[in-house]
Amino acid sequence: MDDKTIPISKVAPGQKTANRNKKKVNTGSINYQRALFDQTGECVFIIGLDLRYQAANRQALSLLGYEEHEFIGMSVGEVMSLDEGLTHGSILGEGPAIYERVLKRKDGSTLPVEVSTAIVNNENDEPAYIQSIARDISSRKHVEEELKRQTQILSVISDATANLLQSSNIEARIPEVLESLGRTMGVSSCCIFEVTTSSDQPVIKVQYKWTKKDFAEFDPDTVIAEHIPSILDSSSGHIHSSKSNNQISFSLVTIRSARGQSSCLGLFDEHSDRIWSEAELDVIRTSANLIGSALQRNDYEETIRLSERRNRIMLSALPDLLIRVDRDGMILDYSVNPNHPLYVHRDVIAGRKLADTWPADVAEKILGEDHETGFTVHHLVEGFKLPYSDDEYESRLYPISANEALIVIRDVTEQSMLNQMKSDFINRASHELRTPVTTAILLCELIQEGGEPDELDEYWRSLRSELRRQKILIDRLLLAGRLESGMMKLEHATIDLISILLEAVQAVKPIASKKKVSINLYAPTEPVYVIGDKSALEQVFINLINNATKFSPEGKSININLTEADEEVVISLIDQGYGIPPEAISHLFERFYRAKNVTVAEIPGSGIGLYIVKSIVDELGGSIKVESELNKGTMFVVTLKKSE
């Protein structure tokens, strides 16, 4: 607004209004155009040159809580915080005319405002009065404070993340993170605690804690004990807030939960009316996830360290076989577990030469070529066998002195088998991956060269088929890796098994149709409910039906029978295929294993399908077994838990 919208008659510079106590102003000569003055949406004040209020519109009076007769005559300093001063000099000078100020209401409360001022001159072009317009900026101030707080919180979380992830001593860093979190969130105490319920009475263990100095006597155990039922019911990431009996505000979020044990982040505040904003809740969840990941990493590292230390101790203290010999090969000492296949009583073996106990060529390899001149270096012999044992061993010779050495004989049969399985798997996987890739490249080149529409359609179909084949193998490798690492968590929900079997049959049917193999499902017409995971069980039965199809000659059939018992459901899958050799059945569900008759017949496969099947069935609390006869067929029987 300007002097045209709110004219005022001449007021001489320095003219005094009526004194404060009387609150009288000579308004007879002032024409404010009251209608426009009151109807405007802004808070408008008219201030005399003596810095006392001469008038204010209804919006301004309502905002401050004054009646007009109370307000007129008050000094600006009584209503507005001036800081660096709304003074004669600042207003009549050429400085900025917009300020941020705080208005004091009649009830004592305050309100941040943005004030714009302008000097209104009289007809002689002399300053007559000051026009001031105030705008409520409390919402803007609130947003600015929130942004400032969010910036501070993000900075704290960023620093905490860097400290935790870069630190080699996580346990020393977590209290620092708790302190940063507590100070940022403005609480009195933060802690990480565990609740163990494996015993009759829950056990509370505070692992890390930060507390303000004036809150040092606070004991979180008593507050936590009041809320154990809520802690045990809380899921990961869910924040539970309540008040304790002593009116302390308490909020917790579960970091991780296992059987009989829950780890939580707790925040305690001496103000019982504490209410979290959504942004603050996000910070608490983020902090809990960060600390949980760090603790989990710490646990993994500690487990690895303990495992390595345990293995070293066991390897050093309990080797398969210990033999102490001199440089002539005479056995001076001998130690072995009685259950070991190489066991011979010490009284029988002591005093004999190694060459008189084992074949001379093996003894010579173990002792080394230069043993007669003295033991000087460590000596390793890998992968040797003895006439009376089918197992494979390795020998490590450690010189004790020039005249004595310690020989450690270890059974490496399983390691050798695993290495062979891995080697076979790498060869097969390389072949399985290389073939579709090579074919795909060739098909891409053919498509690029162009051709008849029918030819191109055939190329595209073949390309999709090869890429799909490659995807299936990669998916299986990834699934096997997730099962191996324990990252795959299956649902235990009630599902209809018949619908899953029908989907599995439909998925394999195109492959079976090409081989003219029929698939028959014999099941009740009503739904049969089991406890399981829909996606995982589809994997199980697609794998089994696909294997039965792959290993069945053309024109044969596959029968799937579903029967119900009191507490379980039995699915038997019977084919008329090549069968499985008896010696291969016990290894059938091992990783990378493939029966010899399959490899000889050059039937493609990765050797991990049945490993995935058994892992899923075991995880769901079921079982799987197999019966087979060469060249007559195979029967897989899957048992699952029945649901009501």
XYZ file of C-alpha atoms in Angstrom:
644
model
C 0.000 0.000 0.000
C 1.165 3.624 -0.580
C 0.208 7.200 0.214
C -2.552 7.059 -2.374
C -4.337 4.171 -0.663
C -3.815 5.445 2.916
C -3.445 9.247 2.850
C -2.614 11.100 6.063
C -2.611 14.777 6.829
C 0.546 16.516 7.686
C 2.254 15.510 10.906
C 5.232 17.682 11.732
C 8.527 15.840 12.227
C 8.981 15.090 15.893
C 5.348 15.907 16.742
C 4.327 14.021 19.875
C 1.160 11.993 20.108
C -0.865 11.801 23.280
C 1.047 10.271 26.169
C 0.973 6.499 26.665
C -1.210 6.451 29.754
C -4.012 8.487 28.209
C -3.776 6.668 24.875
C -5.406 9.633 23.106
C -4.485 10.565 19.587
C -5.766 13.536 17.685
C -7.380 11.693 14.840
C -9.732 14.405 13.779
C -7.312 15.679 11.167
C -6.317 12.193 9.968
C -8.230 10.532 7.175
C -7.190 6.891 6.768
C -9.880 5.814 4.331
C -10.943 3.284 6.983
C -12.846 0.942 4.626
C -9.853 0.141 2.420
C -7.546 0.212 5.443
C -9.496 -2.550 7.236
C -10.405 -4.640 4.211
C -6.901 -5.275 2.979
C -5.558 -8.786 3.710
C -2.236 -7.501 5.064
C -1.466 -6.387 8.631
C -1.005 -2.609 8.283
C 0.353 -0.267 10.946
C 0.593 3.524 10.901
C 3.541 4.713 12.989
C 4.262 8.283 13.949
C 7.655 9.808 13.560
C 8.058 9.416 17.311
C 7.871 5.647 16.742
C 4.476 5.219 18.400
C 1.547 3.500 16.771
C -1.135 5.875 15.485
C -3.384 3.260 13.807
C -3.663 -0.406 12.823
C -6.179 -2.279 10.701
C -8.363 -5.114 11.957
C -6.035 -7.848 10.711
C -3.130 -6.358 12.661
C -5.146 -5.921 15.864
C -6.520 -9.462 15.586
C -3.037 -10.856 15.028
C -1.690 -9.123 18.155
C -4.800 -9.605 20.320
C -5.291 -5.912 21.187
C -8.309 -3.665 21.058
C -7.770 -0.483 19.095
C -7.926 1.813 22.145
C -5.300 -0.362 23.857
C -2.933 -0.371 20.934
C -2.914 3.253 19.824
C -0.068 5.130 21.444
C 2.132 2.099 22.207
C 5.772 2.446 21.226
C 7.169 0.262 18.467
C 9.691 -1.235 20.898
C 6.868 -2.624 23.064
C 5.437 -4.641 20.156
C 8.340 -5.326 17.834
C 11.841 -6.664 18.540
C 14.100 -4.098 16.947
C 17.501 -5.830 17.186
C 19.648 -3.459 15.199
C 16.802 -1.087 15.454
C 13.862 0.245 13.599
C 14.986 3.754 14.510
C 14.649 7.208 13.043
C 17.971 6.784 11.352
C 17.240 3.434 9.792
C 13.785 4.387 8.561
C 14.429 7.916 7.374
C 17.748 6.942 5.826
C 18.314 5.190 2.532
C 18.988 1.692 3.956
C 16.868 -1.381 3.258
C 13.165 -1.057 4.138
C 12.363 -4.773 4.608
C 13.232 -6.503 7.880
C 12.587 -9.742 9.670
C 11.250 -9.000 13.137
C 9.406 -10.684 15.998
C 6.033 -9.288 17.100
C 4.996 -9.661 20.726
C 1.319 -10.443 21.194
C -0.776 -9.217 24.089
C -0.727 -12.702 25.655
C 3.092 -12.735 25.678
C 3.559 -15.104 22.733
C 5.725 -14.122 19.780
C 5.393 -14.376 16.020
C 8.105 -14.012 13.363
C 7.142 -11.568 10.615
C 8.593 -9.830 7.627
C 8.120 -6.084 7.920
C 8.233 -3.635 5.036
C 8.229 0.073 5.838
C 7.747 3.199 3.802
C 7.803 6.940 4.620
C 4.666 8.817 3.597
C 5.190 12.521 2.866
C 2.672 15.359 3.216
C 1.744 17.857 0.565
C 4.925 19.796 1.323
C 6.977 16.692 0.580
C 7.962 16.385 4.212
C 7.870 13.068 6.155
C 4.434 12.750 7.773
C 4.254 9.186 9.125
C 5.564 5.636 8.617
C 3.483 2.970 6.941
C 4.453 -0.595 8.018
C 3.128 -3.851 6.553
C 3.779 -7.111 8.451
C 3.554 -10.591 6.921
C 3.453 -13.793 8.999
C 6.548 -15.894 8.132
C 6.184 -18.535 10.866
C 5.519 -21.276 8.286
C 8.591 -20.287 6.307
C 10.687 -20.180 9.462
C 9.426 -23.648 10.398
C 10.391 -25.002 6.973
C 13.814 -23.379 7.228
C 14.362 -24.919 10.661
C 13.294 -28.337 9.345
C 15.652 -28.045 6.367
C 18.478 -26.997 8.665
C 17.740 -29.924 10.963
C 17.543 -32.356 8.026
C 20.895 -31.102 6.744
C 22.415 -31.613 10.163
C 20.924 -35.111 10.464
C 22.116 -36.141 7.001
C 25.582 -34.873 7.841
C 25.630 -36.929 11.046
C 24.472 -40.084 9.261
C 27.001 -39.543 6.467
C 29.858 -39.153 8.951
C 28.675 -42.147 10.966
C 28.467 -44.292 7.833
C 32.000 -43.326 6.801
C 33.349 -44.010 10.284
C 31.680 -47.401 10.576
C 32.382 -48.722 7.113
C 35.983 -47.521 7.045
C 36.829 -48.623 10.552
C 38.619 -51.860 11.321
C 37.349 -51.639 14.909
C 33.572 -51.393 14.606
C 32.936 -51.921 18.314
C 34.901 -48.775 19.177
C 33.006 -46.693 16.613
C 29.420 -47.618 17.511
C 29.373 -45.568 20.782
C 30.481 -42.538 18.741
C 27.609 -43.137 16.323
C 25.162 -43.430 19.242
C 26.412 -40.124 20.671
C 26.032 -38.374 17.310
C 22.545 -39.828 16.888
C 21.506 -38.907 20.424
C 22.712 -35.323 20.209
C 21.189 -34.845 16.767
C 17.811 -36.269 17.796
C 17.883 -34.374 21.078
C 17.317 -37.410 23.319
C 18.805 -38.196 26.714
C 20.219 -41.655 25.980
C 20.782 -44.144 23.132
C 21.750 -47.782 23.446
C 22.068 -51.056 21.558
C 20.734 -53.978 23.546
C 19.885 -57.663 23.181
C 16.897 -59.508 24.629
C 17.347 -63.275 24.957
C 14.244 -65.375 25.616
C 15.727 -68.854 25.417
C 15.577 -69.166 29.230
C 12.557 -68.929 31.554
C 13.169 -65.255 32.259
C 14.141 -62.870 29.430
C 17.711 -61.638 29.732
C 18.535 -58.030 28.824
C 22.083 -57.173 27.822
C 23.063 -53.589 26.962
C 25.964 -53.816 24.528
C 26.617 -50.138 23.746
C 25.283 -47.011 25.469
C 25.536 -43.239 25.310
C 23.944 -40.990 27.969
C 23.976 -37.241 28.569
C 25.988 -36.108 31.571
C 22.930 -34.845 33.467
C 21.225 -38.185 32.782
C 24.178 -40.340 33.842
C 22.316 -42.220 36.582
C 19.738 -43.525 34.102
C 19.474 -47.328 33.921
C 17.908 -48.449 30.595
C 17.380 -52.028 31.809
C 14.393 -51.079 33.939
C 12.667 -49.276 31.057
C 13.438 -52.059 28.565
C 12.095 -54.727 30.948
C 8.658 -53.068 30.876
C 8.426 -53.444 27.102
C 9.795 -56.925 26.388
C 6.475 -58.191 24.873
C 6.449 -55.249 22.455
C 10.116 -55.822 21.604
C 9.512 -59.475 20.770
C 6.460 -58.593 18.632
C 8.206 -55.818 16.699
C 9.381 -56.601 13.188
C 12.616 -55.277 11.742
C 12.317 -51.597 10.782
C 9.111 -51.041 12.797
C 9.431 -48.316 15.426
C 7.630 -48.863 18.710
C 7.151 -45.814 20.972
C 5.633 -45.608 24.444
C 6.116 -44.229 27.958
C 7.664 -46.071 30.880
C 6.250 -46.114 34.393
C 8.589 -43.277 35.376
C 7.288 -41.204 32.414
C 10.410 -41.560 30.269
C 9.638 -41.531 26.553
C 11.000 -44.721 25.008
C 11.298 -45.652 21.313
C 12.887 -48.743 19.839
C 13.465 -50.299 16.447
C 14.473 -53.940 15.980
C 17.832 -54.227 14.238
C 17.765 -57.988 13.748
C 15.894 -60.915 15.194
C 16.696 -64.598 15.419
C 15.180 -67.463 17.333
C 15.159 -66.538 20.996
C 17.134 -63.318 20.529
C 16.433 -59.775 19.353
C 18.870 -56.880 18.911
C 17.381 -53.387 19.118
C 18.245 -49.697 18.983
C 16.623 -47.810 21.877
C 16.174 -44.048 22.328
C 15.210 -42.641 25.733
C 14.004 -39.114 26.480
C 13.222 -37.534 29.837
C 10.402 -35.555 28.174
C 7.402 -37.863 28.337
C 5.470 -36.002 25.614
C 8.084 -36.627 22.884
C 6.493 -37.105 19.441
C 8.646 -38.058 16.446
C 8.213 -36.444 13.045
C 8.277 -38.643 9.949
C 11.732 -37.306 9.044
C 13.031 -38.240 12.497
C 11.527 -41.724 12.201
C 13.365 -42.154 8.883
C 16.608 -41.161 10.605
C 16.043 -43.725 13.372
C 15.350 -46.487 10.824
C 18.375 -45.523 8.739
C 20.602 -45.486 11.803
C 19.268 -48.868 12.922
C 19.929 -50.378 9.484
C 23.432 -48.892 9.439
C 24.316 -50.171 12.907
C 22.714 -53.548 12.195
C 24.776 -53.958 9.030
C 27.936 -52.996 10.888
C 27.202 -55.437 13.716
C 26.419 -58.177 11.237
C 29.687 -57.502 9.431
C 31.474 -57.591 12.778
C 29.812 -60.930 13.620
C 30.769 -62.383 10.242
C 34.373 -61.261 10.649
C 34.525 -62.634 14.187
C 33.005 -65.922 13.016
C 35.582 -66.160 10.259
C 38.391 -65.380 12.703
C 37.141 -67.960 15.199
C 36.681 -70.527 12.455
C 40.182 -69.946 11.121
C 41.674 -70.108 14.612
C 39.711 -73.261 15.409
C 40.774 -74.890 12.183
C 44.400 -74.035 12.833
C 44.232 -75.521 16.325
C 42.500 -78.661 15.138
C 44.898 -79.004 12.241
C 47.896 -78.591 14.508
C 46.651 -80.616 17.482
C 44.542 -83.300 15.819
C 45.987 -84.220 12.437
C 44.942 -87.444 10.769
C 48.312 -89.054 11.281
C 51.593 -87.911 12.875
C 54.876 -89.718 12.275
C 58.253 -88.624 13.624
C 61.183 -90.117 11.705
C 64.954 -89.845 11.529
C 66.918 -89.336 8.328
C 67.201 -93.087 7.823
C 63.401 -93.324 7.686
C 63.145 -95.006 11.094
C 59.764 -94.347 12.809
C 60.513 -92.732 16.177
C 56.933 -91.800 17.138
C 53.484 -92.436 15.760
C 50.053 -90.942 16.603
C 46.691 -91.549 14.974
C 43.021 -91.838 15.901
C 41.992 -95.521 16.324
C 39.114 -94.999 13.886
C 41.430 -93.846 11.131
C 41.863 -96.300 8.216
C 45.671 -96.039 8.531
C 45.620 -96.910 12.220
C 48.274 -99.339 13.444
C 49.083 -99.775 17.113
C 52.135 -97.803 18.207
C 53.830 -100.891 19.622
C 53.639 -102.545 16.218
C 54.893 -99.650 14.174
C 57.548 -98.131 16.455
C 61.100 -99.108 15.623
C 60.326 -99.986 12.020
C 61.332 -98.110 8.910
C 58.677 -96.253 6.899
C 59.763 -98.221 3.792
C 58.957 -101.506 5.656
C 55.437 -100.269 6.497
C 54.364 -98.606 3.258
C 55.483 -99.250 -0.322
C 59.102 -98.187 -0.825
C 58.318 -95.758 -3.657
C 55.674 -93.979 -1.521
C 58.053 -93.831 1.471
C 60.795 -92.392 -0.715
C 58.478 -89.653 -2.026
C 57.349 -88.740 1.505
C 60.894 -88.567 2.917
C 62.331 -86.724 -0.063
C 65.332 -87.498 -2.235
C 67.941 -85.850 0.025
C 66.687 -87.097 3.399
C 69.825 -89.221 4.027
C 72.007 -86.088 4.096
C 69.669 -84.362 6.573
C 66.261 -82.631 6.684
C 66.530 -79.013 5.625
C 63.320 -77.933 3.828
C 59.586 -78.452 4.018
C 58.437 -81.200 1.682
C 54.955 -81.815 0.233
C 53.595 -84.895 -1.548
C 50.101 -84.518 -2.998
C 47.618 -87.179 -3.945
C 49.099 -90.590 -3.194
C 47.313 -93.862 -2.385
C 48.186 -96.947 -0.386
C 47.517 -100.529 -1.543
C 45.103 -101.340 1.272
C 43.058 -98.097 1.128
C 40.865 -96.451 -1.516
C 41.318 -93.038 0.043
C 43.681 -90.361 -1.187
C 46.265 -88.734 1.083
C 48.771 -85.935 1.123
C 52.006 -85.761 3.086
C 53.754 -82.737 4.577
C 57.231 -83.116 6.018
C 58.401 -80.477 8.532
C 62.105 -80.572 9.534
C 62.632 -80.586 13.314
C 66.398 -80.796 12.986
C 68.841 -82.138 10.428
C 68.307 -85.614 11.883
C 64.557 -85.552 12.607
C 61.365 -84.560 10.843
C 57.631 -84.568 11.526
C 55.403 -86.074 8.828
C 51.709 -85.110 8.773
C 49.507 -87.392 6.698
C 46.066 -86.000 5.929
C 43.103 -87.569 4.184
C 42.287 -85.391 1.152
C 39.757 -87.693 -0.466
C 36.816 -85.303 -0.103
C 38.872 -82.312 -1.199
C 40.037 -84.227 -4.247
C 36.468 -85.233 -5.076
C 35.298 -81.632 -4.634
C 38.085 -80.328 -6.847
C 37.174 -82.895 -9.473
C 33.467 -81.953 -9.184
C 34.304 -78.269 -9.516
C 36.549 -78.957 -12.472
C 33.823 -81.038 -14.116
C 31.282 -78.333 -13.369
C 33.464 -75.563 -14.807
C 33.998 -77.611 -17.957
C 30.285 -78.366 -18.270
C 29.185 -74.841 -17.411
C 31.708 -73.383 -19.866
C 30.412 -75.723 -22.537
C 26.775 -74.994 -21.670
C 27.374 -71.239 -21.739
C 29.698 -71.210 -24.730
C 27.398 -73.224 -27.001
C 24.364 -70.876 -26.822
C 26.619 -67.805 -26.963
C 28.401 -69.118 -30.049
C 25.085 -70.028 -31.647
C 23.602 -66.647 -30.733
C 26.541 -64.814 -32.320
C 26.167 -66.880 -35.490
C 22.419 -66.245 -35.618
C 22.973 -62.514 -35.112
C 25.364 -62.491 -38.051
C 22.834 -64.385 -40.190
C 20.070 -61.963 -39.196
C 22.344 -59.023 -39.976
C 23.041 -60.424 -43.446
C 19.286 -60.637 -44.077
C 17.283 -63.292 -45.836
C 13.804 -64.505 -46.590
C 11.089 -63.764 -43.977
C 10.712 -67.476 -43.154
C 14.454 -67.831 -42.665
C 14.626 -64.746 -40.454
C 11.708 -65.982 -38.355
C 13.526 -69.277 -37.841
C 16.734 -67.444 -36.915
C 14.855 -65.342 -34.356
C 13.186 -68.405 -32.824
C 16.522 -70.170 -32.551
C 18.160 -67.089 -31.057
C 15.438 -66.761 -28.408
C 15.750 -70.479 -27.617
C 19.531 -70.268 -27.149
C 19.303 -67.138 -25.009
C 16.555 -68.725 -22.899
C 18.753 -71.784 -22.414
C 21.594 -69.567 -21.258
C 19.291 -67.638 -18.906
C 18.014 -70.840 -17.274
C 21.576 -71.967 -16.539
C 22.544 -68.573 -15.120
C 19.371 -68.457 -12.999
C 20.199 -71.865 -11.587
C 23.752 -70.814 -10.764
C 22.479 -67.698 -8.997
C 19.841 -69.668 -7.102
C 22.443 -72.232 -6.021
C 24.654 -69.396 -4.801
C 21.807 -67.886 -2.768
C 20.999 -71.263 -1.235
C 24.660 -71.835 -0.432
C 25.070 -68.436 1.227
C 21.792 -68.662 3.139
C 20.484 -65.463 1.535
C 17.390 -67.183 0.146
C 14.536 -66.988 2.663
C 11.428 -68.999 1.791
C 7.877 -68.208 2.855
C 5.960 -70.772 4.858
C 2.474 -69.941 3.618
C -0.643 -71.972 2.820
C -0.790 -72.621 -0.938
C -2.692 -74.878 -3.320
C -0.310 -77.583 -4.538
C -2.459 -78.675 -7.493
C -2.259 -75.244 -9.131
C 1.540 -75.320 -8.758
C 1.763 -78.779 -10.352
C -0.438 -77.634 -13.246
C 1.789 -74.601 -13.861
C 4.921 -76.770 -13.733
C 3.425 -79.218 -16.250
C 2.475 -76.327 -18.551
C 6.023 -74.904 -18.331
C 7.639 -78.215 -19.417
C 4.951 -79.282 -21.899
C 6.519 -77.631 -24.990
C 9.787 -79.528 -24.379
C 7.918 -82.781 -23.762
C 5.838 -82.333 -26.929
C 8.988 -82.090 -29.067
C 10.141 -85.473 -27.686
C 6.592 -86.904 -27.890
C 6.683 -87.558 -24.139
C 3.278 -87.393 -22.427
C 2.874 -85.947 -18.920
C -0.060 -87.235 -16.846
C -1.162 -85.639 -13.571
C -3.337 -87.729 -11.231
C -4.645 -85.540 -8.410
C -7.904 -84.750 -6.541
C -10.281 -82.274 -8.129
C -10.439 -80.237 -4.921
C -7.513 -78.010 -3.857
C -4.785 -79.633 -1.770
C -3.154 -77.176 0.611
C 0.454 -77.446 1.810
C 2.852 -75.181 3.711
C 5.373 -73.766 1.271
C 6.643 -71.035 -0.995
C 4.879 -70.795 -4.361
C 7.863 -69.685 -6.463
C 10.238 -72.168 -4.801
C 7.889 -75.147 -5.217
C 7.406 -74.238 -8.872
C 11.202 -74.467 -9.223
C 11.146 -77.894 -7.537
C 8.544 -79.487 -9.788
C 9.680 -77.796 -13.010
C 13.162 -79.192 -12.318
C 11.879 -82.709 -11.605
C 9.467 -82.830 -14.566
C 12.076 -81.299 -16.894
C 14.666 -83.915 -15.789
C 12.186 -86.735 -16.304
C 11.474 -85.414 -19.803
C 15.144 -84.926 -20.648
C 16.104 -88.464 -19.573
C 13.111 -90.204 -21.211
C 13.280 -91.698 -24.730
C 10.777 -90.529 -27.324
C 7.232 -91.823 -26.984
C 7.438 -92.547 -23.253
C 5.207 -91.135 -20.515
C 5.647 -89.412 -17.143
C 3.074 -89.982 -14.386
C 2.631 -87.578 -11.470
C 0.562 -88.911 -8.565
C -0.606 -86.798 -5.627
C -1.919 -88.473 -2.451
C -2.862 -87.094 0.968
C -2.121 -88.433 4.447
C -3.063 -87.080 7.885
C -0.283 -84.510 8.171
C 1.516 -84.647 4.831
C 1.080 -84.679 1.074
C 3.058 -87.114 -1.087
C 3.913 -86.401 -4.736
C 5.482 -89.226 -6.722
C 6.925 -88.555 -10.174
C 7.566 -91.713 -12.241
C 9.270 -91.821 -15.638
C 10.249 -94.578 -18.074
C 13.706 -93.186 -18.759
C 17.304 -94.354 -18.666
C 17.450 -94.807 -14.890
C 20.241 -94.005 -12.444
C 23.178 -96.302 -11.571
C 22.918 -97.607 -7.963
C 26.297 -96.139 -6.967
C 25.162 -92.677 -8.128
C 21.933 -92.442 -6.096
C 23.635 -91.462 -2.817
C 25.443 -88.579 -4.597
C 22.485 -87.456 -6.684
C 21.656 -84.321 -4.660
C 25.229 -83.107 -4.320
C 26.343 -79.910 -5.996
C 27.691 -80.341 -9.539
C 27.227 -84.127 -9.458
C 26.138 -85.959 -12.624
C 25.821 -89.702 -13.054
C 28.254 -91.359 -15.470
C 25.554 -92.765 -17.750
C 24.273 -89.208 -18.246
C 27.687 -87.788 -19.100
C 28.459 -90.699 -21.428
C 25.162 -90.113 -23.242
C 26.147 -86.415 -23.509
C 22.842 -85.194 -22.141
C 23.404 -81.502 -21.293
C 23.040 -80.288 -17.719
C 24.737 -78.289 -14.976
C 24.548 -80.779 -12.110
C 22.910 -78.290 -9.713
C 19.193 -78.759 -10.453
C 18.639 -81.586 -7.955
C 20.825 -79.832 -5.381
C 18.436 -76.848 -5.627
C 15.401 -79.155 -5.399
C 16.590 -80.862 -2.203
C 17.672 -77.578 -0.592
C 14.205 -76.064 -1.124
C 12.334 -79.155 0.079
C 14.513 -79.399 3.200
C 14.003 -75.693 3.937
C 10.219 -76.221 3.840
C 10.459 -79.125 6.288
C 9.740 -81.789 3.671
C 11.727 -84.684 2.292
C 12.695 -86.178 -1.062
C 13.873 -89.665 -1.975
C 14.573 -91.514 -5.208
C 14.274 -95.063 -6.490
C 15.632 -96.095 -9.874
C 16.492 -99.042 -12.074
C 18.736 -98.781 -15.105
C 16.907 -98.614 -18.439
C 13.523 -98.985 -16.703
C 12.879 -95.637 -15.109
C 13.111 -93.521 -11.984
C 10.686 -92.464 -9.256
C 11.138 -89.304 -7.195
C 8.953 -89.018 -4.076
C 8.467 -85.569 -2.514
C 6.766 -85.220 0.873
C 5.476 -81.829 2.057
C 3.734 -80.642 5.221
C -0.023 -80.474 4.896
C -1.882 -77.287 5.778
C -5.365 -77.160 7.290
